[in-house]
Short mmCIF file of C-alpha atoms in Angstrom, two decimals:
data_model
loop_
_atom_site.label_atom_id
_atom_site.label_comp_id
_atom_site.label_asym_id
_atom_site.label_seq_id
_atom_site.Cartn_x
_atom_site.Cartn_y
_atom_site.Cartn_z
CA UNK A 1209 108.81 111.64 85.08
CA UNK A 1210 108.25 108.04 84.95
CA UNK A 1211 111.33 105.80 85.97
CA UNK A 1212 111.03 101.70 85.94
CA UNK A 1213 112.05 100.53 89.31
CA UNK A 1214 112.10 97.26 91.26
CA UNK A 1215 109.43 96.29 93.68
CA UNK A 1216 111.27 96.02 96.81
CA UNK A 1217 113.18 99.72 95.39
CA UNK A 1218 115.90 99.83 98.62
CA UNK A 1219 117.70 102.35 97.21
CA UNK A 1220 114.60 104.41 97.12
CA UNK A 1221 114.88 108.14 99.71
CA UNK A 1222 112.08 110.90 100.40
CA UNK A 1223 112.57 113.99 98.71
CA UNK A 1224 110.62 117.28 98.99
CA UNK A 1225 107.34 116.47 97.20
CA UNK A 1226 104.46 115.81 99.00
CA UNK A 1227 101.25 114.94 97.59
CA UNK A 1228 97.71 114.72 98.00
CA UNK A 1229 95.85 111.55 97.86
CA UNK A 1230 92.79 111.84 95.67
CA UNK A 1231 89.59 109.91 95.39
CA UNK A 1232 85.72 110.82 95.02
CA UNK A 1233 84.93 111.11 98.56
CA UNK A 1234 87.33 112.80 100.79
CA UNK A 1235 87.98 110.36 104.04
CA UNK A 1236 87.82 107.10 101.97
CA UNK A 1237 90.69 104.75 102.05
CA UNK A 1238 92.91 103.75 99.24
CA UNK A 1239 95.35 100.64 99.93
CA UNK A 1240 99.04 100.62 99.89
CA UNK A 1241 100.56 97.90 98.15
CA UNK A 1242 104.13 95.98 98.69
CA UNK A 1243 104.52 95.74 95.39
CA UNK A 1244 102.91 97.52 91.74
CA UNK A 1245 99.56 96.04 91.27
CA UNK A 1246 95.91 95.47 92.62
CA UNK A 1247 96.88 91.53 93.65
CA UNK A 1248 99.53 92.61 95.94
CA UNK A 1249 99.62 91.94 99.50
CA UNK A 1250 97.78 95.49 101.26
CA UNK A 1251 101.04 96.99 103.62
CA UNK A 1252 98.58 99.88 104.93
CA UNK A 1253 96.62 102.48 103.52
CA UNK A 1254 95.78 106.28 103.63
CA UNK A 1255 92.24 108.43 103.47
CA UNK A 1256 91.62 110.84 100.28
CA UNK A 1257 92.77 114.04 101.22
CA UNK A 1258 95.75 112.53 103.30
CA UNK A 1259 99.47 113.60 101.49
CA UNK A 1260 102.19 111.48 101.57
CA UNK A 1261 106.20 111.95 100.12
CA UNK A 1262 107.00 110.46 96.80
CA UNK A 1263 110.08 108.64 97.02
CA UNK A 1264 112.80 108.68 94.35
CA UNK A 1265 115.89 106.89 93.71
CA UNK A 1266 118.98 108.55 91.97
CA UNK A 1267 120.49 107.49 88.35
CA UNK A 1268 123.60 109.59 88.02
CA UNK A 1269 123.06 112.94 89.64
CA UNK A 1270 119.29 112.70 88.19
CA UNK A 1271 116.47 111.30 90.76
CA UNK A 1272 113.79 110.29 89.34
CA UNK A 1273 110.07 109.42 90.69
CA UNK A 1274 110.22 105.68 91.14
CA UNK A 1275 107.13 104.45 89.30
CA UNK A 1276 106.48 101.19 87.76
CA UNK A 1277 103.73 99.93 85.76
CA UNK A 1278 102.07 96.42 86.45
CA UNK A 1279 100.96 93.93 84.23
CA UNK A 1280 97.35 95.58 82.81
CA UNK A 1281 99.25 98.60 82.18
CA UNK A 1282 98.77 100.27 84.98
CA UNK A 1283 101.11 103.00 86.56
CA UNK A 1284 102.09 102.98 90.40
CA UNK A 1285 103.79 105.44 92.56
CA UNK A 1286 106.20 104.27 95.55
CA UNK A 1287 104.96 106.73 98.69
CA UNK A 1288 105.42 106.79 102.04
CA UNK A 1289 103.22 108.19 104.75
CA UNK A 1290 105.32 110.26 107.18
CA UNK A 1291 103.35 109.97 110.53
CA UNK A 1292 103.58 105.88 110.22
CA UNK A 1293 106.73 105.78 108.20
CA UNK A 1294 104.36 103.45 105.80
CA UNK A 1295 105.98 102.61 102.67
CA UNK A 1296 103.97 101.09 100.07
CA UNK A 1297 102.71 101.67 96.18
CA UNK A 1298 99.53 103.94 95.32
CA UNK A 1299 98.50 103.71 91.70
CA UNK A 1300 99.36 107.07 89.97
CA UNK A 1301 96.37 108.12 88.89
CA UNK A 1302 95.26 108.65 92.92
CA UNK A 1303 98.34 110.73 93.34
CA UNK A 1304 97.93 114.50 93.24
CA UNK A 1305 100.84 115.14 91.26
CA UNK A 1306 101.15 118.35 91.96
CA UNK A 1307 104.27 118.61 94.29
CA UNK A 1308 103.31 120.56 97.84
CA UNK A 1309 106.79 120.95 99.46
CA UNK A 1310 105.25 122.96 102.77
CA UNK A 1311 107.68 122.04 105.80
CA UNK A 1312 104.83 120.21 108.02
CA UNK A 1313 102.70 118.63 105.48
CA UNK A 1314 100.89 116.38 108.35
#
């Protein structure tokens, strides 16, 4: 599901899906953006191998994933990382997005 969303998304809530964070070498750090896009200020960041809750935002009864694409085309999800309550945007294609709804994912 891809759903166009703003960057500052304050409507957004967690739902059940939690997923991985992938990368080539498990332990290294990808950023976490404030907004969709590599030039964005860095909010925080997680380690490959880390999982963090996809956040949606509901349209009429439907709630999608909120994902946004920046300027080059690019698609980025809007996560957060539980233990830190870290909220930030992790482009899609390090997202595991296979959903993992186990009741402590952390």
């Amino acid at each position: 599901m891809i759903a166009n969303a703003q960057s500052d998304t304050p409507r957004a809530f967690r739902g059940r899906c939690i997923v991985e964070i992938l990368g080539q070498e498990k332990g290294s750090r990808v950023n976490m953006r404030s907004a969709p896009g590599s030039d964005s200020e860095i909010v925080g960041y997680v380690l490959v191998g880390q999982r963090v809750a996809q956040l949606y935002y509901s349209i009429s009864g439907y709630s999608p994933i909120v994902r946004q694409s920046d300027s080059e085309g690019v698609n980025w999800d809007y996560v957060e990382y539980l233990p830190s309550q870290t909220r930030g945007w992790i482009a899609s294609r390090l997202i595991d997005q296979r959903c993992s709804s186990t009741k402590s994912p952390f």
